[in-house]
Amino acid sequence: MANIYGANHTTAYPSEASSTALPGMVESSEQGGRVRVLYDRYTASGGATNNDDVIYMGKLPANATFLYGVLQHDSSGSPHFQVKVGTTEVRAAATATASTAVLFGKAQAGLKTTAATDITITLSSAAVASGKYVNCMIFYTVD
């Protein structure tokens, strides 16, 4: 059985990977960084939120590294929610069971922003009725 090492481990501890290189610094967003959360809640008021409406939930700062997100709502019916970080889809349009938190974005973990980047949710297949909410949490690092 062989020992193999990830890129950041090899950079930080080259002698363990049988390298003669000097130890290097690993980006803090990838090792030892602090996890932060962007949280927002949208409550429909004065009528329903309709198909193809786009809800802006916040912005990731420049040089942020997306880790994953959590979506939760209390709407009736079967609305589909698509979540994007900028133009990158991190959750495909799909139903989410009311009052059940849904983890998304695992495949896009490590996505880096170069400027302040919008977090958007696009609604389809059903409306979010007045008084009902959509919660979104985005976990990321910047340092």
PDB file of C-alpha atoms in Angstrom, residues 38 56-64 84-88 111-120:
ATOM      1  CA  LEU A  38     -24.119  34.488   4.131  1.00  0.00           C
ATOM      2  CA  TYR A  56     -31.339  38.182  -4.839  1.00  0.00           C
ATOM      3  CA  MET A  57     -30.096  36.800  -1.512  1.00  0.00           C
ATOM      4  CA  GLY A  58     -26.776  38.652  -1.140  1.00  0.00           C
ATOM      5  CA  LYS A  59     -23.264  38.833  -2.546  1.00  0.00           C
ATOM      6  CA  LEU A  60     -20.174  36.775  -1.855  1.00  0.00           C
ATOM      7  CA  PRO A  61     -17.149  39.053  -1.478  1.00  0.00           C
ATOM      8  CA  ALA A  62     -14.293  39.117  -3.958  1.00  0.00           C
ATOM      9  CA  ASN A  63     -11.816  36.237  -3.539  1.00  0.00           C
ATOM     10  CA  ALA A  64     -14.311  34.074  -1.631  1.00  0.00           C
ATOM     11  CA  LYS A  84     -26.601  30.430  -8.667  1.00  0.00           C
ATOM     12  CA  VAL A  85     -23.358  31.987  -7.509  1.00  0.00           C
ATOM     13  CA  GLY A  86     -22.909  34.594 -10.214  1.00  0.00           C
ATOM     14  CA  THR A  87     -23.547  32.670 -13.430  1.00  0.00           C
ATOM     15  CA  THR A  88     -22.560  29.277 -11.987  1.00  0.00           C
ATOM     16  CA  LEU A 111     -15.574  27.720  -6.695  1.00  0.00           C
ATOM     17  CA  LYS A 112     -13.714  31.031  -6.319  1.00  0.00           C
ATOM     18  CA  THR A 113     -15.065  34.513  -6.910  1.00  0.00           C
ATOM     19  CA  THR A 114     -12.959  37.274  -8.458  1.00  0.00           C
ATOM     20  CA  ALA A 115     -15.351  40.128  -7.608  1.00  0.00           C
ATOM     21  CA  ALA A 116     -18.412  40.635  -5.423  1.00  0.00           C
ATOM     22  CA  THR A 117     -20.798  37.986  -6.773  1.00  0.00           C
ATOM     23  CA  ASP A 118     -24.607  37.803  -6.552  1.00  0.00           C
ATOM     24  CA  ILE A 119     -26.357  34.843  -4.961  1.00  0.00           C
ATOM     25  CA  THR A 120     -29.675  34.330  -6.768  1.00  0.00           C
TER      26      THR A 120
END
